[in-house]
Tab-separated table of C-alpha atoms in Angstrom:
chain	number	residue	atom	x	y	z
A	1	MET	CA	-10.085	-26.502	-7.081
A	2	GLU	CA	-9.204	-22.804	-6.341
A	3	GLU	CA	-10.634	-22.922	-3.024
A	4	SER	CA	-8.587	-26.147	-2.102
A	5	ARG	CA	-5.244	-24.622	-3.488
A	6	LEU	CA	-6.097	-21.380	-1.227
A	7	CYS	CA	-6.816	-23.737	1.908
A	8	GLN	CA	-3.557	-25.569	1.345
A	9	TRP	CA	-1.501	-22.383	0.937
A	10	SER	CA	-3.254	-20.913	4.234
A	11	VAL	CA	-2.096	-23.914	6.113
A	12	ILE	CA	1.728	-24.012	4.596
A	13	ARG	CA	1.817	-20.294	5.011
A	14	SER	CA	0.672	-21.431	9.201
A	15	ILE	CA	3.388	-23.933	9.128
A	16	LEU	CA	6.016	-21.756	8.012
A	17	ALA	CA	5.183	-18.783	10.429
A	18	ILE	CA	5.224	-21.216	13.410
A	19	VAL	CA	8.470	-22.561	12.261
A	20	GLN	CA	10.222	-19.318	11.943
A	21	TRP	CA	8.936	-18.127	15.265
A	22	TRP	CA	10.274	-21.325	16.821
A	23	GLY	CA	13.309	-20.827	15.231
A	24	PHE	CA	13.769	-17.273	16.370
A	25	ASN	CA	12.695	-17.629	19.596
A	26	VAL	CA	14.843	-20.899	20.272
A	27	THR	CA	18.087	-19.121	19.238
A	28	VAL	CA	17.625	-15.967	20.989
A	29	ILE	CA	17.061	-18.229	24.023
A	30	ILE	CA	20.071	-20.383	23.420
A	31	MET	CA	22.268	-17.521	22.424
A	32	ASN	CA	21.901	-15.447	25.739
A	33	LYS	CA	22.489	-18.759	27.489
A	34	TRP	CA	25.625	-19.219	25.443
A	35	ILE	CA	26.575	-15.506	25.863
A	36	PHE	CA	26.516	-16.218	29.911
A	37	GLN	CA	27.867	-19.520	30.154
A	38	LYS	CA	30.410	-20.013	27.423
A	39	LEU	CA	31.285	-16.593	26.662
A	40	ASP	CA	31.871	-15.654	30.123
A	41	PHE	CA	29.969	-12.409	29.609
A	42	THR	CA	27.987	-12.335	32.744
A	43	PHE	CA	26.283	-8.995	32.216
A	44	PRO	CA	22.384	-9.266	31.790
A	45	LEU	CA	22.216	-5.778	32.126
A	46	SER	CA	24.367	-5.113	29.260
A	47	VAL	CA	23.043	-7.709	27.152
A	48	SER	CA	19.600	-6.644	27.631
A	49	CYS	CA	20.516	-2.813	26.727
A	50	ILE	CA	22.040	-4.272	23.329
A	51	HIS	CA	19.006	-6.202	22.823
A	52	PHE	CA	17.316	-2.756	23.225
A	53	ILE	CA	19.645	-1.006	20.740
A	54	CYS	CA	19.280	-3.681	18.110
A	55	SER	CA	15.498	-3.951	18.381
A	56	ALA	CA	15.173	0.009	18.321
A	57	ILE	CA	17.364	0.175	15.220
A	58	GLY	CA	15.333	-2.670	13.488
A	59	ALA	CA	12.073	-1.016	14.181
A	60	TYR	CA	12.954	2.119	12.642
A	61	LEU	CA	14.371	0.395	9.732
A	62	VAL	CA	11.414	-1.545	9.033
A	63	ILE	CA	8.725	1.437	9.789
A	64	LYS	CA	10.467	4.196	8.455
A	65	VAL	CA	12.885	3.257	5.732
A	66	LEU	CA	11.607	-0.006	4.353
A	67	LYS	CA	8.036	1.023	5.109
A	68	LEU	CA	6.922	-2.678	5.798
A	69	LYS	CA	4.449	-1.499	8.569
A	70	PRO	CA	2.467	1.765	8.732
A	71	LEU	CA	3.590	3.743	11.826
A	72	ILE	CA	1.106	4.286	14.592
A	73	THR	CA	1.271	7.867	15.510
A	74	VAL	CA	1.467	8.645	19.529
A	75	GLU	CA	1.218	12.446	20.449
A	76	PRO	CA	4.701	13.178	22.012
A	77	GLU	CA	2.775	13.911	25.741
A	78	ASN	CA	1.101	10.308	25.430
A	79	ARG	CA	4.713	9.095	24.966
A	80	TRP	CA	5.811	10.029	28.312
A	81	ARG	CA	2.818	9.714	29.954
A	82	ARG	CA	1.644	6.248	27.936
A	83	ILE	CA	4.667	4.670	26.681
A	84	PHE	CA	7.457	5.586	29.255
A	85	PRO	CA	5.430	3.665	32.336
A	86	MET	CA	5.284	0.632	30.103
A	87	SER	CA	8.652	0.513	28.929
A	88	PHE	CA	10.129	0.774	32.405
A	89	VAL	CA	8.128	-2.391	33.330
A	90	PHE	CA	8.993	-3.791	29.893
A	91	CYS	CA	12.549	-3.045	30.624
A	92	ILE	CA	12.207	-4.680	34.365
A	93	ASN	CA	10.537	-7.668	32.532
A	94	ILE	CA	13.390	-8.302	29.925
A	95	VAL	CA	16.425	-7.690	32.226
A	96	LEU	CA	15.065	-9.914	34.993
A	97	GLY	CA	14.766	-12.846	32.026
A	98	ASN	CA	18.269	-12.584	31.627
A	99	VAL	CA	19.373	-12.539	35.010
A	100	SER	CA	17.461	-15.954	35.375
A	101	LEU	CA	18.952	-17.362	32.278
A	102	ARG	CA	22.556	-16.570	33.756
A	103	TYR	CA	21.797	-18.478	36.838
A	104	ILE	CA	19.368	-21.633	35.917
A	105	PRO	CA	19.151	-23.713	33.060
A	106	VAL	CA	16.735	-23.067	29.989
A	107	SER	CA	14.214	-25.741	30.777
A	108	PHE	CA	13.815	-24.487	34.381
A	109	MET	CA	13.362	-20.639	33.291
A	110	GLN	CA	10.917	-21.547	30.656
A	111	THR	CA	8.821	-23.991	32.643
A	112	ILE	CA	8.722	-21.126	35.475
A	113	LYS	CA	7.440	-18.370	32.620
A	114	SER	CA	4.487	-20.840	31.964
A	115	PHE	CA	3.296	-19.331	35.370
A	116	THR	CA	2.322	-15.988	33.838
A	117	PRO	CA	-1.110	-16.514	33.156
A	118	ALA	CA	-1.897	-17.390	37.317
A	119	THR	CA	0.134	-14.410	38.273
A	120	THR	CA	-1.983	-12.500	35.578
A	121	VAL	CA	-4.924	-13.482	36.888
A	122	VAL	CA	-4.663	-13.461	40.634
A	123	LEU	CA	-3.255	-9.685	39.932
A	124	GLN	CA	-6.315	-8.529	38.262
A	125	TRP	CA	-8.477	-10.404	40.946
A	126	LEU	CA	-6.313	-8.665	43.878
A	127	VAL	CA	-5.904	-5.241	41.995
A	128	TRP	CA	-9.034	-4.568	40.174
A	129	ARG	CA	-11.386	-7.054	41.971
A	130	LYS	CA	-12.133	-8.913	38.814
A	131	TYR	CA	-14.141	-12.201	38.931
A	132	PHE	CA	-13.511	-14.908	36.698
A	133	ASP	CA	-15.202	-18.159	35.689
A	134	TRP	CA	-14.620	-21.041	37.870
A	135	ARG	CA	-13.144	-22.760	35.055
A	136	ILE	CA	-10.255	-20.239	34.780
A	137	TRP	CA	-9.279	-20.965	37.990
A	138	ALA	CA	-9.771	-24.706	37.860
A	139	SER	CA	-7.216	-24.140	34.474
A	140	LEU	CA	-4.425	-22.790	36.432
A	141	VAL	CA	-4.236	-26.085	39.077
A	142	PRO	CA	-1.857	-28.180	36.789
A	143	ILE	CA	0.047	-24.939	35.963
A	144	VAL	CA	0.712	-24.309	39.711
A	145	GLY	CA	1.117	-27.993	40.678
A	146	GLY	CA	3.665	-28.582	37.477
A	147	ILE	CA	5.622	-25.820	38.510
A	148	LEU	CA	5.951	-26.734	42.130
A	149	LEU	CA	7.000	-30.196	41.087
A	150	THR	CA	9.436	-28.941	38.607
A	151	SER	CA	11.068	-26.420	41.314
A	152	ILE	CA	11.424	-29.081	43.898
A	153	THR	CA	12.922	-31.527	41.676
A	154	GLU	CA	15.145	-29.180	39.769
A	155	LEU	CA	18.836	-30.623	39.925
A	156	SER	CA	20.239	-27.106	39.099
A	157	PHE	CA	18.342	-25.049	41.391
A	158	ASN	CA	19.145	-21.355	42.097
A	159	MET	CA	17.295	-19.024	44.194
A	160	LEU	CA	18.333	-15.858	42.605
A	161	GLY	CA	17.424	-17.124	39.031
A	162	PHE	CA	14.147	-18.681	40.368
A	163	CYS	CA	13.350	-15.350	41.895
A	164	ALA	CA	14.399	-13.457	38.623
A	165	ALA	CA	12.369	-15.802	36.797
A	166	LEU	CA	9.176	-15.556	39.165
A	167	PHE	CA	9.350	-11.671	39.544
A	168	GLY	CA	9.724	-11.992	35.781
A	169	CYS	CA	6.149	-13.562	35.465
A	170	LEU	CA	4.938	-10.581	37.935
A	171	ALA	CA	6.499	-7.969	35.613
A	172	THR	CA	4.822	-9.790	32.437
A	173	SER	CA	1.600	-9.668	34.181
A	174	THR	CA	2.013	-5.910	35.139
A	175	LYS	CA	2.905	-4.965	31.636
A	176	THR	CA	-0.367	-6.590	30.279
A	177	ILE	CA	-2.545	-5.106	32.748
A	178	LEU	CA	-0.804	-1.344	32.285
A	179	ALA	CA	-1.260	-2.095	28.395
A	180	GLU	CA	-5.049	-2.619	29.089
A	181	SER	CA	-5.121	1.386	30.747
A	182	LEU	CA	-2.226	3.048	29.514
A	183	LEU	CA	-2.455	2.033	25.863
A	184	HIS	CA	-6.407	2.264	25.479
A	185	GLY	CA	-7.184	3.256	22.010
A	186	TYR	CA	-3.984	2.371	20.413
A	187	LYS	CA	-3.931	-0.971	18.342
A	188	PHE	CA	-0.055	-1.602	18.864
A	189	ASP	CA	1.304	-4.457	16.793
A	190	SER	CA	4.585	-6.131	17.727
A	191	ILE	CA	6.780	-3.793	15.710
A	192	ASN	CA	4.952	-0.348	16.693
A	193	THR	CA	5.640	-1.770	20.268
A	194	VAL	CA	9.364	-2.500	19.937
A	195	PHE	CA	9.583	0.931	18.204
A	196	TYR	CA	8.190	3.151	20.675
A	197	MET	CA	9.090	1.083	23.978
A	198	ALA	CA	13.020	0.223	22.819
A	199	PRO	CA	14.301	3.832	22.944
A	200	PHE	CA	13.104	4.265	26.062
A	201	ALA	CA	14.023	1.090	27.589
A	202	THR	CA	17.819	1.922	26.462
A	203	MET	CA	17.616	5.157	28.139
A	204	ILE	CA	16.304	3.583	31.160
A	205	MET	CA	18.948	0.610	31.028
A	206	ALA	CA	22.083	2.421	30.088
A	207	ILE	CA	22.965	4.174	33.183
A	208	PRO	CA	22.631	1.148	35.663
A	209	ALA	CA	24.369	-1.153	32.838
A	210	VAL	CA	27.300	1.168	33.097
A	211	LEU	CA	27.356	1.769	36.624
A	212	LEU	CA	27.051	-1.881	37.803
A	213	GLU	CA	28.705	-3.590	34.654
A	214	GLY	CA	30.942	-1.152	33.094
A	215	SER	CA	34.294	-2.037	34.574
A	216	GLY	CA	33.397	-5.814	34.571
A	217	VAL	CA	32.573	-5.365	30.937
A	218	LEU	CA	35.875	-3.417	30.209
A	219	GLU	CA	37.860	-6.328	32.003
A	220	TRP	CA	35.949	-9.029	29.800
A	221	PHE	CA	37.184	-6.783	26.538
A	222	ARG	CA	40.901	-7.000	27.927
A	223	THR	CA	40.622	-10.730	28.781
A	224	CYS	CA	38.425	-12.002	26.289
A	225	PRO	CA	40.340	-14.707	24.136
A	226	SER	CA	38.277	-14.350	20.787
A	227	LEU	CA	36.587	-10.644	21.107
A	228	LEU	CA	35.790	-10.540	17.586
A	229	SER	CA	33.600	-13.726	17.254
A	230	SER	CA	32.337	-12.923	20.825
A	231	LEU	CA	31.017	-9.823	19.766
A	232	ILE	CA	29.344	-10.917	16.839
A	233	ILE	CA	27.626	-13.374	18.780
A	234	ILE	CA	26.606	-10.786	21.270
A	235	PHE	CA	24.969	-8.478	19.000
A	236	GLY	CA	23.836	-11.322	16.748
A	237	SER	CA	21.747	-11.989	19.698
A	238	GLY	CA	19.960	-8.513	19.695
A	239	VAL	CA	19.855	-8.830	15.989
A	240	MET	CA	17.645	-12.327	16.636
A	241	ALA	CA	15.647	-10.649	19.454
A	242	PHE	CA	14.386	-8.071	16.813
A	243	CYS	CA	13.747	-10.613	14.501
A	244	LEU	CA	11.582	-12.640	16.662
A	245	ASN	CA	9.553	-9.607	17.532
A	246	PHE	CA	9.012	-9.551	13.570
A	247	SER	CA	7.959	-13.326	13.283
A	248	ILE	CA	5.478	-12.799	16.017
A	249	PHE	CA	3.583	-10.047	14.166
A	250	TYR	CA	3.656	-12.624	10.995
A	251	VAL	CA	2.561	-15.646	13.287
A	252	ILE	CA	-0.238	-13.647	14.416
A	253	HIS	CA	-1.805	-12.880	11.198
A	254	SER	CA	-1.229	-16.770	9.648
A	255	THR	CA	-2.640	-18.619	12.586
A	256	THR	CA	-5.822	-18.700	14.633
A	257	ALA	CA	-5.856	-18.148	18.331
A	258	VAL	CA	-6.009	-21.772	19.258
A	259	THR	CA	-3.085	-22.816	16.806
A	260	PHE	CA	-1.333	-19.660	17.923
A	261	ASN	CA	-1.840	-21.187	21.869
A	262	VAL	CA	-0.813	-24.842	21.274
A	263	ALA	CA	2.280	-23.606	19.223
A	264	GLY	CA	3.329	-21.359	22.116
A	265	ASN	CA	3.331	-24.403	24.339
A	266	LEU	CA	4.924	-26.452	21.799
A	267	LYS	CA	7.777	-23.830	21.621
A	268	VAL	CA	8.603	-24.301	25.039
A	269	ALA	CA	8.986	-27.954	24.717
A	270	VAL	CA	11.379	-27.209	21.806
A	271	ALA	CA	13.294	-24.744	23.419
A	272	VAL	CA	13.775	-26.885	26.401
A	273	THR	CA	14.878	-29.864	24.257
A	274	CYS	CA	17.145	-27.768	22.029
A	275	SER	CA	18.951	-26.422	25.705
A	276	TRP	CA	19.266	-30.248	26.797
A	277	LEU	CA	20.904	-31.361	23.502
A	278	ILE	CA	23.362	-28.297	23.553
A	279	PHE	CA	24.301	-27.600	27.502
A	280	ARG	CA	23.425	-31.312	28.783
A	281	ASN	CA	22.244	-29.682	31.941
A	282	PRO	CA	20.618	-32.597	34.088
A	283	ILE	CA	16.782	-33.106	34.287
A	284	SER	CA	15.233	-35.814	36.492
A	285	ALA	CA	12.440	-37.773	35.409
A	286	MET	CA	10.180	-35.905	37.869
A	287	ASN	CA	11.363	-32.665	36.507
A	288	ALA	CA	10.431	-33.751	33.252
A	289	VAL	CA	7.048	-34.725	34.454
A	290	GLY	CA	6.551	-31.349	36.404
A	291	CYS	CA	7.490	-29.457	33.004
A	292	THR	CA	4.887	-31.502	31.014
A	293	VAL	CA	2.167	-31.059	33.419
A	294	THR	CA	2.608	-27.443	33.256
A	295	LEU	CA	2.772	-27.228	29.430
A	296	VAL	CA	-0.684	-29.133	29.251
A	297	GLY	CA	-1.885	-26.711	31.923
A	298	CYS	CA	-1.149	-23.616	30.002
A	299	THR	CA	-2.641	-25.329	26.492
A	300	PHE	CA	-5.844	-26.225	28.820
A	301	TYR	CA	-5.834	-22.561	30.108
A	302	GLY	CA	-5.582	-21.156	26.589
A	303	TYR	CA	-8.564	-23.456	25.476
A	304	VAL	CA	-10.607	-22.379	28.260
A	305	ARG	CA	-10.111	-18.691	27.725
A	306	HIS	CA	-11.146	-19.208	23.780
A	307	MET	CA	-14.245	-21.023	24.868
A	308	LEU	CA	-15.392	-18.449	27.303
A	309	SER	CA	-14.241	-15.579	24.778
A	310	GLN	CA	-16.583	-17.348	22.283
A	311	GLN	CA	-19.555	-17.550	24.601
A	312	PRO	CA	-22.376	-15.495	23.011
A	313	PRO	CA	-24.188	-12.371	24.837
A	314	GLY	CA	-26.369	-13.408	27.495
A	315	THR	CA	-25.017	-16.593	28.598
A	316	PRO	CA	-25.767	-17.717	31.926
A	317	ARG	CA	-23.418	-16.860	34.888
A	318	THR	CA	-22.221	-19.650	36.893
A	319	PRO	CA	-23.332	-19.462	40.612
A	320	ARG	CA	-20.000	-18.183	41.904
A	321	THR	CA	-20.306	-14.941	40.044
A	322	PRO	CA	-21.779	-12.234	41.973
A	323	ARG	CA	-24.699	-10.430	39.750
A	324	ASN	CA	-23.450	-6.739	40.335
A	325	ARG	CA	-19.930	-8.197	39.009
A	326	MET	CA	-19.256	-8.939	35.396
A	327	GLU	CA	-17.509	-12.094	34.683
A	328	GLN	CA	-13.919	-11.351	33.065
A	329	ILE	CA	-11.554	-13.096	30.801
A	330	PRO	CA	-7.840	-12.476	32.030
A	331	LEU	CA	-6.217	-9.578	29.868
A	332	VAL	CA	-3.570	-11.841	28.426
A	333	ASN	CA	-3.717	-11.484	24.906
A	334	GLU	CA	-4.076	-14.917	23.298
A	335	LYS	CA	-2.430	-14.148	20.080
A	336	LEU	CA	0.363	-12.269	21.194
A	337	ASP	CA	3.829	-13.630	22.893
A	338	ASP	CA	5.560	-11.108	25.311
A	339	LYS	CA	9.055	-11.239	23.831
A	340	VAL	CA	11.954	-8.855	22.737
């Protein structure tokens, strides 16, 4: 009886963790799009900088003040040698995501972001000469095909937004690959990652934001008809961005890898649906098919990775894998979503 209750509580906790993760993720995406489209605050660098500041303050409060998470100590020299390069790529990744949100619909942007597994595998193959099981390559086919179909049939296509989202996938993959070497020996969770990276990201982003967008932001302050409510929404999106990181920490410890993978892809579907209900951007039937194919491909890719990771040592290699090369599993963490 006691075991049954524990099992039920575990299921309930997992569901609650996933739902609150979905909620924060969709809220951040919708608020950012609302800021760019409805508030006419078309300054992605400044929005990113605000997010970094809010995340840095939030992480400090959680670790140093509330002590909800223990601090993972990093030596000062390693902060500049290891954390700073990661923060730079991390900064580029977030900025490109916000730039893409300014120019293309949420549905299109979220679909393109699903291309990240493919860019990660290809980068590791090209740069590190890592070999992968043929099933990994096969699982990428529907992802690539779905994104091609979505891009061709997108009714609100914008080349700048498309390129920003695509290069954002490359930045995410680069950050994942760098993390494997630069953060070797440190087992960061999402909160400690933000604690160390957000201050560096703020330093990196502050100067470009002031130089490139400072005059535009001042003009927006002078002409905004409802300044107080707009600022509440803008800074509220920064607070929600930090809460998203905290929710990721919670969901990682409440679900299995397979559940996390499926929930992550369903999260994209929820974000696409909610954005369409709010912004009513036109979506053709073939565009919806392409998005669906991409999400199914991502789910299949996650399943293949999980199955390969569960193979016992000594499993026979496939004929396509050279004997002097170890067959690899992509470095994408199957239980961590890359967000700030």
